[in-house]
Amino acid sequence: MASVHESLYFNPMMTNGVVHANVFGIKDWVTPYKISVLALLYEMTTSKPIALQERRRLNKLILPLQQGPDLTLDQFLKTVEECCPQTAYAVKLRLHEMADGELKDMEYFFATLPTPFSAIDSEAYKTSVVGLFMRHMLLAYNKLSFSQVYKLYKALQQYYHSHYAQPGDVQVGLPTLAADDSDMDLTSTEDNVGERMEKEELDTAPLHESELRNEDAPSRGPLSQKQAEYFLARQAYLLKNDENKALKPSALQDELNNMLKFNPDFAEAHYLSYLNSMRVQDIFISTHSLLHYFDRLILSGSEGKSNGDEGYGRSLRYAALNLAALHCRFGHYQQADLALQEAIRIAQESNDHVCLQHCLSWLYTLEQMKGSDSSVLTEDSVKMAAHFCLPYLVSLGIQSLVQQGAVQGKTAHELMDALKDTDILHWKHSLSELIDISLAQTTSIWRMYGKSTMAQQQAQLLLNMNSLEQVNFGVQQNNTEAFAVALCHLLVHLIPPLSLWLQSLCHIQFDRAMNDGKYHLAEPHVTAIAALNKTEGLYRKAQVLKALNRTTEAYSILQRLQLYCEKTKYTEMIIRVMLVTAELHWESSGFATALPLLLQALALARQHHLQALASETILHLAFTQLMLGVPEQALGVLHEAMEPILAHGAVMDKGRALLLAARCQMAMAGTRSNGQRHAALGLAVQSLGEAAAYFSMLDCKERLRDVHYLQARLHHTLGQTPQRNKCAMLFRLLDQELQAPGAAVAMRL
């Protein structure tokens, strides 16, 4: 569920991805760094012609330099040099003339500054970003008293010479001149300005150092309002669109702590701190920052200025709603329920229908997380959201109903029809984020129903689709859960069944170890899987115990797991448990006992339209019938599942199905005449060759050993001595390499 209030999408001074510089009526700092930026703009206008590509890079650099935090001279020159070395050298010379000269050199620079910008053929107009910045700095400089100009000059000298200072030299804090709000008011009187300047001259303390920053990092003073807003807007934009390009969580938190040290009531900084702490799942800092955000929002009167008392009430109810959402994400259902009830109460008192709809959406989400049936609540939410024209909530509700319908066993075409209606809604209202979620959910549904080819198609569509949102060049919107789901489903198409990303990696390693017969390597992965999903962990533990012939322990776990899954209506896991239980019956030659269990699993899979599990169950049924001595019926049943397995099954499943088919053909050949017998054995050889090709893709040596053993026997029966010797040699090599006796070929599917 996305954020529920427009004020929470913090993006100050940002419209359609473009930052607008608010020049007049804001605080700014007259610093040596800003003089360096002015020198850069001056050289870009007056120096020799610059190559088109270099000028383009410099033009893109201007706005971040103007609105971003102050840089050291080394950082500034390095940034400019990457765009145009010639201009960087010219700027360095210009700063050298001022810093190593006299005060009159700096005054001469400001005196001649307007000349290139006022020329008729100048590229910088008065209303451009460069022109406004230059006028702004000139106004601030012209209002300085002589003593303040001298302080600025000394600060420029120290700023320049610190670039050449040795690492062991002690640096004294730079005196910084602050022009307050009224400095930029063109109607202020000279007397008032003089009084303020005299007062500021008494304050010669160095800039404060943040206690939370790294010791190796340079100390930083307070940012101006414009710099802080630009920094927060940039980081919030990157967190939403391309998290990899944002600052690391620790570095971003250091910057925010430094910012809040000088302005604890900066509400937007608290909210960005909340977003940053959510990246690392820090419950304490995220809760602390979220509460402080709404506290500061109310205390500052940001909501109340335009909305009166209603603004404060809106902040309170959305604060409670966001706190409920936070607790939901961390699995604190009781605290989430209390916060949600509080938000509902305040919204009802204020008659806020929009907030109530958001509360209802989180209410059915909370019920789903608890494992309760929330279909009635979800349907009510969809109807009311449609009534109040809230397409975002309508879509989320329908997608939730589709998810519940898939679990309850509804047919695929019913679910796809519902998703088609939401897709129309998404494209009509340009809901880019929900388009991604819808494609990911379609992928999951196709995979659940065993249609891996369709799942792969939808996943590829999502990964290659361009976003509807305007993003800067080079920003890739690939850090969402929908993209992670799509990537996992593509892995599913190539490797045995997986879940989400981390769990997927554990499943891959577990299945590889089990397929290779290295059960001691599979055991550690069971612990990792259980940490992410307890139900899946128990199932995998039972598989390992069965492979280690600890039948009693495995059976006990499977019985407990089946009871739990029946209670929670986890149909897929119920079927998988039944299949492993049937395999346990095989271990004790109880093939007749396994038949009713497999028939029950097949009925359940077909009832819920789970084609992949139905095909797997048919494989188990065919193997059971083969072991009961009826290979004709086994092959007939197997042909029913062969087509969907070859079309949508995993590589391992295809190999197992073909190996089982070959064994059925071999068993049937023993009861036929010589002519028919040779034909049946020839089909078995062909099936074994195809099975070997699939097992080779996975480097599944245990299965290949079984195939080569059967191939050698078949070629011996057919009198094909060279082929027999080749297969026997391959079997011998694999048997020596594995050094462990595998399960008897006749007793394993």
XYZ file of C-alpha atoms in Angstrom:
749
model
C 0.000 0.000 0.000
C 1.458 3.333 -0.994
C 1.558 6.462 1.170
C -1.880 7.784 1.915
C -1.562 11.572 1.936
C -0.343 13.896 -0.745
C 1.817 15.782 1.769
C 3.808 12.630 2.400
C 5.129 12.541 -1.139
C 7.748 15.065 -0.078
C 9.162 16.723 -3.172
C 9.768 20.409 -2.331
C 10.218 22.885 -5.184
C 9.767 20.042 -7.676
C 7.328 20.089 -10.602
C 7.450 17.323 -13.191
C 11.016 16.521 -12.223
C 12.246 20.127 -12.696
C 13.588 22.091 -9.730
C 12.561 25.734 -9.704
C 14.915 28.139 -7.961
C 13.094 30.420 -5.554
C 15.480 33.357 -5.515
C 13.932 36.254 -3.637
C 12.506 36.172 -0.146
C 14.634 33.234 1.083
C 17.683 32.817 3.293
C 21.010 32.454 1.599
C 24.651 32.371 2.704
C 27.387 34.608 1.301
C 30.218 32.114 1.191
C 33.535 31.720 -0.625
C 32.010 28.739 -2.392
C 29.337 30.961 -3.958
C 32.097 33.313 -5.133
C 33.711 30.291 -6.802
C 30.408 29.556 -8.581
C 30.242 33.192 -9.695
C 33.790 32.890 -11.027
C 32.758 29.823 -13.005
C 29.780 31.651 -14.541
C 31.996 34.648 -15.325
C 34.590 32.481 -17.104
C 31.914 30.609 -19.043
C 30.684 33.944 -20.390
C 33.971 35.785 -21.046
C 36.588 33.105 -21.775
C 37.528 31.587 -25.130
C 34.883 29.577 -27.011
C 34.129 26.274 -25.314
C 33.455 23.071 -27.230
C 29.742 22.300 -27.606
C 29.904 19.031 -25.653
C 31.852 20.641 -22.787
C 29.474 23.607 -22.652
C 26.527 21.234 -22.514
C 28.079 19.429 -19.542
C 28.782 22.739 -17.787
C 25.221 23.951 -18.355
C 23.871 20.778 -16.734
C 26.215 21.395 -13.797
C 25.112 24.971 -13.045
C 21.863 24.256 -11.190
C 23.271 21.561 -8.842
C 26.209 23.855 -7.999
C 23.914 26.785 -7.231
C 21.347 24.933 -5.164
C 23.437 22.133 -3.674
C 25.455 22.183 -0.436
C 28.740 24.098 -0.341
C 31.701 22.096 -1.630
C 35.366 22.354 -0.736
C 37.541 23.972 -3.372
C 39.085 20.628 -4.214
C 35.663 19.046 -4.778
C 34.461 22.063 -6.755
C 37.460 22.187 -9.101
C 37.391 18.432 -9.612
C 33.690 18.585 -10.560
C 34.276 21.400 -13.057
C 37.410 19.752 -14.454
C 35.415 16.609 -15.313
C 33.228 18.783 -17.554
C 35.841 21.177 -18.988
C 39.514 21.235 -17.872
C 40.140 24.568 -19.628
C 37.374 26.344 -17.678
C 38.461 24.752 -14.398
C 41.962 26.150 -14.898
C 40.560 29.617 -15.690
C 38.412 29.563 -12.523
C 41.422 28.532 -10.457
C 43.417 31.474 -11.847
C 40.559 33.878 -11.134
C 40.340 32.711 -7.503
C 44.139 32.889 -7.223
C 44.113 36.555 -8.313
C 41.633 37.396 -5.559
C 42.958 35.188 -2.738
C 46.677 35.982 -3.250
C 46.057 39.602 -4.102
C 44.407 42.331 -2.049
C 40.880 43.207 -1.001
C 40.556 45.547 -3.977
C 40.947 42.529 -6.311
C 37.781 40.951 -4.911
C 35.978 44.297 -5.081
C 37.093 44.705 -8.690
C 35.669 41.259 -9.497
C 32.226 42.190 -8.143
C 32.414 45.594 -9.841
C 33.067 44.075 -13.275
C 30.708 41.132 -12.779
C 27.561 42.712 -14.349
C 29.407 43.659 -17.561
C 29.318 40.295 -19.388
C 25.720 39.673 -18.350
C 24.435 43.065 -19.488
C 25.988 42.820 -22.934
C 23.602 42.595 -25.872
C 25.091 39.359 -27.182
C 25.292 37.721 -23.738
C 23.922 34.209 -23.380
C 22.787 34.909 -19.792
C 19.561 36.917 -19.545
C 18.333 38.762 -16.471
C 15.517 36.280 -15.948
C 17.584 33.144 -16.543
C 18.848 30.910 -13.735
C 22.349 32.348 -14.134
C 21.100 35.938 -14.319
C 18.903 35.618 -11.234
C 21.715 33.999 -9.271
C 24.154 36.761 -10.242
C 21.704 39.550 -9.320
C 20.923 37.818 -6.058
C 24.592 37.605 -5.083
C 25.259 41.220 -6.109
C 22.388 42.469 -3.958
C 23.648 40.504 -0.984
C 27.240 41.712 -1.514
C 26.283 45.367 -1.931
C 24.458 45.337 1.427
C 27.560 44.231 3.323
C 29.390 46.721 5.524
C 33.135 47.221 5.070
C 33.968 45.023 8.048
C 31.831 42.251 6.636
C 33.446 42.568 3.218
C 36.821 42.191 4.944
C 35.606 39.081 6.783
C 34.360 37.652 3.479
C 37.755 38.325 1.892
C 39.614 36.582 4.734
C 37.206 33.641 4.448
C 37.903 33.462 0.698
C 41.644 33.405 1.372
C 41.286 30.592 3.873
C 38.935 28.705 1.534
C 41.476 28.961 -1.297
C 44.611 28.156 0.725
C 42.945 25.195 2.468
C 43.067 23.531 -0.945
C 46.872 23.420 -0.657
C 47.063 22.743 3.085
C 48.873 19.607 4.289
C 46.756 16.845 5.908
C 48.313 17.565 9.324
C 47.600 21.300 9.262
C 44.993 22.566 11.717
C 42.115 24.326 10.010
C 40.204 26.997 11.813
C 36.475 27.275 11.268
C 35.486 29.633 8.485
C 33.596 32.755 9.444
C 30.369 32.765 7.484
C 28.185 35.708 6.658
C 24.481 35.089 6.901
C 22.038 37.328 5.139
C 18.716 36.848 6.928
C 15.298 37.156 5.404
C 15.190 40.921 5.597
C 18.595 41.199 3.875
C 16.885 40.271 0.666
C 13.974 42.641 1.259
C 14.545 45.560 -1.084
C 12.380 47.834 1.117
C 14.553 47.510 4.255
C 16.227 50.728 5.483
C 19.963 51.250 5.718
C 19.745 51.943 9.475
C 18.200 48.566 10.174
C 20.776 46.900 7.970
C 23.611 48.630 9.829
C 22.236 47.534 13.218
C 22.065 43.952 12.057
C 25.586 44.081 10.652
C 27.003 45.433 13.914
C 25.244 42.668 15.801
C 26.602 40.016 13.421
C 30.145 41.318 13.801
C 30.058 40.325 17.480
C 29.381 36.737 16.481
C 32.750 35.376 15.350
C 32.245 31.777 16.507
C 33.236 29.092 13.981
C 30.725 26.864 12.277
C 29.334 24.014 14.371
C 30.506 20.478 13.690
C 28.073 17.594 13.584
C 28.780 15.014 16.256
C 27.168 12.294 14.158
C 29.374 12.665 11.099
C 32.469 10.600 10.485
C 35.687 12.024 11.898
C 37.372 11.790 8.506
C 34.647 13.827 6.800
C 35.040 17.592 6.649
C 32.982 19.559 9.155
C 29.935 21.294 7.732
C 27.927 24.189 8.995
C 24.208 24.829 8.571
C 22.773 24.796 5.059
C 20.654 27.606 3.734
C 16.936 26.998 3.276
C 17.403 26.700 -0.473
C 20.297 24.249 -0.156
C 18.404 22.109 2.344
C 15.307 21.984 0.156
C 17.329 21.045 -2.907
C 19.184 18.306 -1.015
C 15.971 16.811 0.380
C 14.177 17.012 -2.961
C 17.052 15.304 -4.753
C 17.381 12.466 -2.234
C 13.605 11.905 -2.033
C 13.469 11.743 -5.835
C 16.289 9.181 -5.974
C 14.796 7.056 -3.191
C 11.572 6.838 -5.168
C 13.041 6.267 -8.636
C 16.550 4.813 -8.322
C 17.622 3.995 -4.771
C 21.096 2.865 -5.871
C 22.015 6.430 -6.855
C 20.893 7.941 -3.539
C 23.314 8.332 -0.655
C 23.973 5.222 1.399
C 21.640 4.938 4.423
C 24.362 5.790 6.957
C 25.692 8.736 4.933
C 22.194 10.114 4.331
C 21.334 9.796 8.022
C 24.515 11.723 8.908
C 23.478 14.540 6.570
C 19.956 14.621 8.008
C 21.220 14.609 11.590
C 23.543 17.486 10.742
C 20.634 19.370 9.165
C 18.302 18.725 12.124
C 20.993 19.798 14.591
C 20.696 23.358 13.304
C 16.950 23.240 12.604
C 15.167 20.563 14.711
C 11.760 21.765 13.469
C 12.493 21.015 9.800
C 9.541 18.644 9.251
C 10.561 17.454 5.775
C 13.978 16.343 7.046
C 12.245 14.161 9.645
C 10.130 12.552 6.929
C 13.141 11.815 4.734
C 14.776 10.287 7.815
C 11.692 8.055 8.105
C 12.012 6.950 4.473
C 15.739 6.331 4.921
C 15.277 4.199 8.049
C 12.650 2.122 6.236
C 15.364 1.146 3.741
C 17.203 -0.733 6.495
C 14.055 -1.813 8.402
C 14.952 0.208 11.507
C 11.723 0.253 13.523
C 12.965 2.614 16.231
C 14.277 5.430 14.023
C 11.434 5.104 11.512
C 8.767 5.430 14.226
C 10.681 8.260 15.922
C 11.085 10.198 12.651
C 7.483 9.702 11.548
C 6.109 10.996 14.856
C 8.469 13.986 14.776
C 7.443 14.765 11.206
C 3.780 15.164 12.115
C 4.627 16.954 15.385
C 6.679 19.539 13.491
C 4.092 19.765 10.731
C 1.418 20.683 13.267
C 3.626 22.986 15.363
C 4.894 24.869 12.319
C 1.341 25.471 11.133
C 2.136 24.280 7.605
C -1.248 22.591 7.335
C -3.197 25.132 9.306
C -2.177 28.259 7.426
C -4.367 27.513 4.445
C -6.956 25.279 6.072
C -7.465 26.748 9.549
C -8.171 24.276 12.348
C -9.072 21.631 9.754
C -5.419 21.507 8.692
C -4.301 20.425 12.150
C -7.006 17.743 12.336
C -6.009 16.370 8.957
C -2.393 16.057 10.072
C -3.459 14.194 13.201
C -5.593 11.603 11.432
C -3.068 10.993 8.684
C -0.360 10.712 11.335
C -2.318 7.924 13.030
C -2.976 6.244 9.670
C 0.693 6.324 8.663
C 1.679 4.971 12.065
C -0.748 2.075 11.513
C 0.812 1.426 8.086
C 4.283 1.438 9.652
C 3.300 -1.148 12.277
C 1.683 -3.288 9.553
C 4.941 -3.387 7.632
C 6.805 -4.589 10.715
C 4.132 -7.159 11.650
C 2.955 -5.391 14.820
C -0.709 -6.146 14.243
C -2.034 -5.148 17.657
C -0.336 -1.730 17.591
C -1.436 -1.274 13.976
C -5.042 -2.042 14.897
C -5.006 0.517 17.734
C -3.525 3.237 15.510
C -6.013 2.399 12.756
C -8.987 2.649 15.117
C -7.711 6.048 16.266
C -7.427 7.256 12.656
C -10.964 6.020 11.917
C -12.353 7.798 14.977
C -10.745 11.152 14.076
C -11.770 10.821 10.411
C -15.382 10.093 11.386
C -15.447 13.123 13.683
C -14.143 15.298 10.827
C -16.384 13.633 8.210
C -13.304 12.960 6.031
C -14.494 10.326 3.541
C -11.157 10.111 1.701
C -9.257 9.340 4.890
C -11.922 6.795 5.861
C -11.439 4.998 2.545
C -7.696 4.792 3.150
C -8.436 3.440 6.631
C -10.775 0.808 5.178
C -8.084 -0.244 2.694
C -5.571 -0.710 5.490
C -8.217 -2.499 7.573
C -8.735 -5.287 5.031
C -4.962 -5.414 4.448
C -4.447 -5.904 8.185
C -7.051 -8.669 8.263
C -5.281 -10.430 5.393
C -1.971 -10.223 7.238
C -3.617 -11.815 10.278
C -4.827 -14.700 8.089
C -8.529 -13.805 8.308
C -11.038 -13.750 5.452
C -11.334 -10.118 4.372
C -13.237 -10.520 1.101
C -16.371 -8.751 2.404
C -14.337 -5.775 3.679
C -12.436 -5.632 0.392
C -15.611 -5.592 -1.710
C -17.060 -2.799 0.452
C -13.827 -0.850 0.052
C -13.916 -1.163 -3.747
C -17.542 0.021 -3.932
C -16.979 3.033 -1.662
C -13.714 3.993 -3.379
C -15.480 3.931 -6.745
C -18.264 6.100 -5.284
C -15.758 8.743 -4.126
C -13.747 8.531 -7.391
C -10.548 7.133 -5.879
C -9.153 4.984 -8.740
C -5.954 4.108 -6.861
C -7.867 2.475 -4.015
C -10.319 0.828 -6.427
C -7.446 -0.856 -8.241
C -5.723 -2.000 -5.062
C -8.996 -3.485 -3.823
C -9.650 -5.393 -7.054
C -6.099 -6.740 -7.083
C -6.539 -7.890 -3.491
C -9.772 -9.685 -4.464
C -7.947 -11.325 -7.390
C -5.243 -12.556 -5.035
C -7.847 -14.020 -2.674
C -9.700 -15.574 -5.622
C -6.532 -17.318 -6.790
C -6.079 -18.890 -3.355
C -9.746 -19.931 -3.252
C -9.446 -21.781 -6.580
C -11.243 -19.509 -9.056
C -10.549 -20.110 -12.730
C -7.807 -18.208 -14.496
C -10.137 -16.477 -16.992
C -12.221 -14.964 -14.157
C -9.126 -13.490 -12.526
C -7.718 -12.221 -15.830
C -11.006 -10.486 -16.659
C -10.849 -8.657 -13.329
C -7.225 -7.640 -13.913
C -8.156 -6.413 -17.394
C -10.646 -3.983 -15.828
C -7.940 -2.648 -13.489
C -5.530 -2.243 -16.420
C -8.066 -0.020 -18.191
C -8.277 2.041 -15.002
C -4.487 2.293 -14.748
C -3.954 3.507 -18.294
C -6.892 5.907 -18.099
C -5.466 7.630 -15.002
C -1.751 6.997 -15.798
C -1.171 5.030 -12.586
C 2.325 3.850 -13.491
C 3.103 2.143 -10.195
C -0.109 0.093 -10.309
C 0.585 -0.973 -13.890
C 3.811 -2.574 -12.639
C 2.010 -4.251 -9.736
C -0.714 -5.579 -12.041
C 1.837 -7.125 -14.406
C 3.685 -8.702 -11.483
C 0.448 -10.156 -10.135
C -0.499 -11.507 -13.568
C 2.923 -13.152 -13.716
C 2.372 -14.772 -10.316
C -1.085 -16.061 -11.250
C 0.162 -17.650 -14.478
C 3.015 -19.244 -12.545
C 0.644 -20.496 -9.842
C -1.541 -22.157 -12.477
C 1.502 -23.826 -14.016
C 1.691 -21.698 -17.204
C 5.374 -20.794 -17.043
C 5.524 -19.577 -20.651
C 2.781 -17.004 -20.019
C 4.451 -16.049 -16.731
C 7.734 -15.497 -18.543
C 6.020 -13.322 -21.162
C 4.408 -11.069 -18.528
C 7.681 -10.809 -16.577
C 9.581 -9.774 -19.718
C 6.870 -7.214 -20.503
C 7.275 -5.643 -17.053
C 11.076 -5.578 -17.144
C 11.184 -3.970 -20.599
C 8.346 -1.476 -20.136
C 9.178 2.223 -19.940
C 7.712 4.122 -17.011
C 4.937 6.664 -17.547
C 6.555 8.956 -14.990
C 9.071 11.577 -16.074
C 12.494 10.624 -14.769
C 15.909 12.141 -15.318
C 18.256 10.624 -17.863
C 20.098 7.641 -16.444
C 17.552 6.912 -13.708
C 16.167 3.374 -13.833
C 12.997 2.581 -11.887
C 14.044 -0.935 -10.940
C 13.989 -0.955 -7.152
C 10.326 -1.896 -6.662
C 8.872 -5.156 -5.405
C 7.133 -5.681 -8.754
C 10.513 -5.831 -10.537
C 11.828 -8.259 -7.905
C 8.807 -10.541 -8.419
C 9.299 -10.471 -12.205
C 12.983 -11.367 -11.898
C 12.165 -14.250 -9.554
C 9.638 -15.674 -12.005
C 12.205 -15.553 -14.791
C 14.541 -17.541 -12.552
C 11.688 -19.979 -11.911
C 11.564 -20.674 -15.637
C 15.166 -21.878 -15.566
C 15.687 -23.270 -12.061
C 13.418 -25.315 -9.694
C 10.652 -23.486 -7.773
C 11.559 -20.221 -6.000
C 9.869 -17.494 -3.946
C 10.968 -13.897 -3.476
C 14.549 -12.777 -3.934
C 16.426 -13.859 -0.802
C 14.235 -16.907 -0.340
C 14.715 -17.648 -4.025
C 18.482 -17.846 -3.662
C 18.145 -20.229 -0.700
C 15.732 -22.410 -2.692
C 18.128 -22.569 -5.643
C 21.013 -23.718 -3.449
C 18.810 -26.204 -1.573
C 17.403 -27.769 -4.745
C 20.848 -28.027 -6.332
C 22.211 -29.824 -3.276
C 19.234 -32.219 -3.196
C 19.427 -32.927 -6.936
C 23.140 -33.719 -6.597
C 22.506 -35.997 -3.612
C 24.592 -33.778 -1.297
C 22.127 -33.792 1.557
C 24.670 -32.548 4.112
C 24.974 -29.332 2.058
C 21.193 -28.942 1.901
C 20.735 -28.903 5.685
C 22.225 -25.375 6.294
C 19.890 -23.922 3.665
C 16.892 -25.282 5.579
C 17.762 -22.960 8.473
C 18.034 -19.968 6.126
C 14.708 -20.761 4.451
C 12.989 -21.228 7.830
C 14.170 -17.773 8.907
C 12.343 -16.276 5.921
C 9.335 -18.622 5.814
C 8.659 -21.082 8.645
C 6.161 -23.165 6.674
C 8.534 -23.583 3.740
C 11.376 -24.325 6.155
C 9.462 -27.202 7.773
C 8.610 -28.657 4.381
C 12.253 -28.543 3.267
C 13.364 -30.089 6.568
C 11.010 -33.030 5.984
C 12.508 -33.499 2.516
C 16.042 -33.680 3.940
C 14.989 -36.111 6.684
C 13.323 -38.350 4.090
C 16.472 -38.327 1.959
C 18.533 -39.290 5.044
C 16.148 -42.228 5.692
C 14.902 -40.693 8.960
C 11.378 -41.655 8.004
C 9.674 -41.368 11.403
C 10.856 -37.788 12.011
C 9.938 -36.752 8.489
C 6.445 -38.225 8.780
C 5.840 -36.458 12.107
C 6.787 -33.066 10.626
C 4.627 -33.638 7.540
C 1.566 -34.492 9.627
C 1.933 -31.329 11.733
C 2.516 -29.258 8.623
C -0.570 -30.650 6.863
C -2.813 -29.840 9.828
C -1.488 -26.287 9.949
C -1.930 -25.756 6.192
C -5.478 -27.117 6.260
C -6.265 -24.642 9.029
C -4.769 -21.705 7.094
C -6.108 -22.981 3.716
C -2.646 -23.119 2.157
C -3.700 -25.397 -0.702
C -0.382 -25.529 -2.568
C 1.525 -26.661 0.501
C -1.157 -29.256 1.369
C -0.646 -30.897 -2.038
C 3.145 -30.790 -1.757
C 2.963 -32.382 1.715
C 0.739 -35.163 0.355
C 3.254 -35.907 -2.397
C 6.177 -36.194 0.032
C 4.038 -38.353 2.340
C 3.328 -40.665 -0.607
C 7.078 -40.891 -1.229
C 7.513 -41.974 2.401
C 5.055 -44.805 1.754
C 7.201 -45.838 -1.222
C 10.187 -46.217 1.098
C 8.364 -49.020 2.915
C 6.983 -50.467 -0.359
C 3.511 -49.210 0.545
C 2.594 -48.300 -3.031
C -1.037 -49.345 -2.593
C -1.252 -47.146 0.532
C 0.060 -44.162 -1.426
C -2.634 -44.368 -4.140
C -5.584 -42.848 -2.149
C -3.334 -40.019 -0.966
C -2.210 -39.222 -4.500
C -5.773 -39.325 -5.842
C -6.841 -36.887 -3.117
C -3.946 -34.565 -4.005
C -4.850 -34.737 -7.722
C -8.492 -33.838 -7.004
C -7.389 -30.884 -4.867
C -4.967 -29.624 -7.532
C -7.601 -29.810 -10.260
C -10.219 -28.148 -8.061
C -7.936 -25.148 -7.605
C -6.678 -25.229 -11.233
C -3.057 -25.765 -10.141
C -1.763 -27.363 -13.325
C 1.887 -27.629 -12.280
C 1.023 -29.494 -9.084
C -1.532 -31.611 -10.940
C 1.171 -32.668 -13.418
C 3.564 -33.460 -10.551
C 0.854 -35.566 -8.889
C 0.262 -37.467 -12.144
C 3.985 -38.272 -12.264
C 3.694 -39.755 -8.759
C 0.592 -41.722 -9.773
C 2.298 -43.124 -12.872
C 5.341 -44.180 -10.839
C 3.107 -45.848 -8.260
C 1.256 -47.777 -10.960
C 4.569 -48.811 -12.531
C 5.746 -50.199 -9.188
C 2.414 -52.023 -8.778
C 3.081 -53.864 -12.047
C 0.702 -52.078 -14.431
C 3.053 -50.174 -16.803
C 0.375 -49.807 -19.535
C -1.899 -47.810 -17.205
C 1.125 -45.907 -15.890
C 2.159 -44.835 -19.400
C -1.417 -43.852 -20.228
C -1.634 -41.647 -17.151
C 1.814 -40.210 -17.858
C 0.848 -39.127 -21.401
C -1.866 -36.936 -19.840
C 0.782 -34.879 -18.001
C 3.559 -35.027 -20.599
C 2.328 -32.130 -22.742
C 1.936 -29.521 -19.936
C 5.242 -30.626 -18.373
C 7.188 -30.238 -21.623
C 5.452 -26.908 -22.329
C 5.578 -25.272 -18.905
C 7.565 -27.508 -16.558
C 11.017 -26.918 -15.110
C 14.035 -28.585 -16.716
C 14.265 -31.163 -13.910
C 10.577 -32.061 -14.285
C 10.999 -32.627 -18.025
C 13.921 -34.970 -17.425
C 12.085 -36.931 -14.717
C 8.986 -37.335 -16.899
C 11.002 -38.657 -19.848
C 12.984 -41.004 -17.597
C 9.738 -42.397 -16.158
C 8.313 -42.806 -19.666
C 11.422 -44.786 -20.681
C 11.053 -47.067 -17.680
C 7.385 -47.710 -18.516
C 8.336 -48.527 -22.111
C 11.031 -50.926 -20.890
C 8.554 -52.668 -18.578
C 5.995 -53.042 -21.370
C 8.605 -54.434 -23.780
C 9.140 -57.484 -21.589
C 5.620 -58.796 -22.327
C 5.706 -58.366 -26.113
C 6.948 -60.357 -29.091
C 10.419 -59.836 -30.502
C 9.426 -57.316 -33.201
C 7.289 -55.200 -30.891
C 9.865 -55.617 -28.135
C 12.656 -54.104 -30.218
C 10.400 -51.184 -31.226
C 9.443 -50.500 -27.596
C 13.083 -50.661 -26.488
C 14.012 -48.270 -29.309
C 11.453 -45.749 -27.982
C 12.894 -46.194 -24.508
C 16.423 -45.455 -25.805
C 15.107 -42.280 -27.457
C 13.338 -41.142 -24.264
C 16.486 -41.781 -22.202
C 18.561 -39.705 -24.615
C 16.182 -36.746 -24.244
C 16.145 -37.147 -20.467
C 19.963 -37.171 -20.411
C 19.993 -33.874 -22.356
C 17.796 -32.190 -19.729
C 19.804 -33.573 -16.789
C 23.025 -32.399 -18.467
C 21.671 -28.828 -18.519
C 21.471 -28.949 -14.715
C 24.661 -30.982 -14.296
C 22.587 -33.438 -12.251
C 25.132 -36.248 -11.992
C 23.052 -38.635 -9.884
C 20.253 -38.633 -12.438
C 22.725 -38.946 -15.306
C 24.232 -41.986 -13.608
C 20.773 -43.612 -13.543
C 20.186 -42.777 -17.216
C 23.548 -44.178 -18.343
C 22.923 -47.365 -16.352
C 19.573 -47.925 -18.088
C 21.039 -47.007 -21.482
C 23.810 -49.583 -21.044
C 21.265 -52.290 -20.209
C 19.069 -51.400 -23.195
C 21.975 -51.378 -25.664
C 23.126 -54.735 -24.267
C 19.641 -56.202 -24.834
C 19.555 -54.798 -28.366
C 23.031 -56.176 -29.082
C 24.542 -52.726 -29.648
C 27.965 -53.383 -28.093
C 29.785 -50.064 -28.905
C 26.918 -47.984 -27.504
C 26.709 -50.277 -24.490
C 30.413 -49.895 -23.757
C 30.217 -46.104 -24.095
C 27.249 -45.816 -21.683
C 28.871 -48.281 -19.276
C 32.050 -46.181 -19.261
C 30.060 -42.986 -18.567
C 28.223 -44.726 -15.759
C 31.514 -45.963 -14.309
C 33.077 -42.486 -14.374
C 30.093 -40.869 -12.676
C 29.876 -43.638 -10.094
C 33.544 -43.162 -9.185
C 33.130 -39.379 -9.044
C 30.071 -39.446 -6.801
C 31.627 -42.041 -4.441
C 28.284 -42.483 -2.734
C 25.699 -45.163 -3.448
C 22.567 -43.588 -4.851
C 19.035 -44.754 -4.339
C 18.076 -47.769 -6.403
C 16.887 -46.713 -9.837
C 13.749 -48.787 -9.438
C 12.776 -47.048 -6.166
C 13.092 -43.405 -7.205
C 10.936 -41.143 -9.353
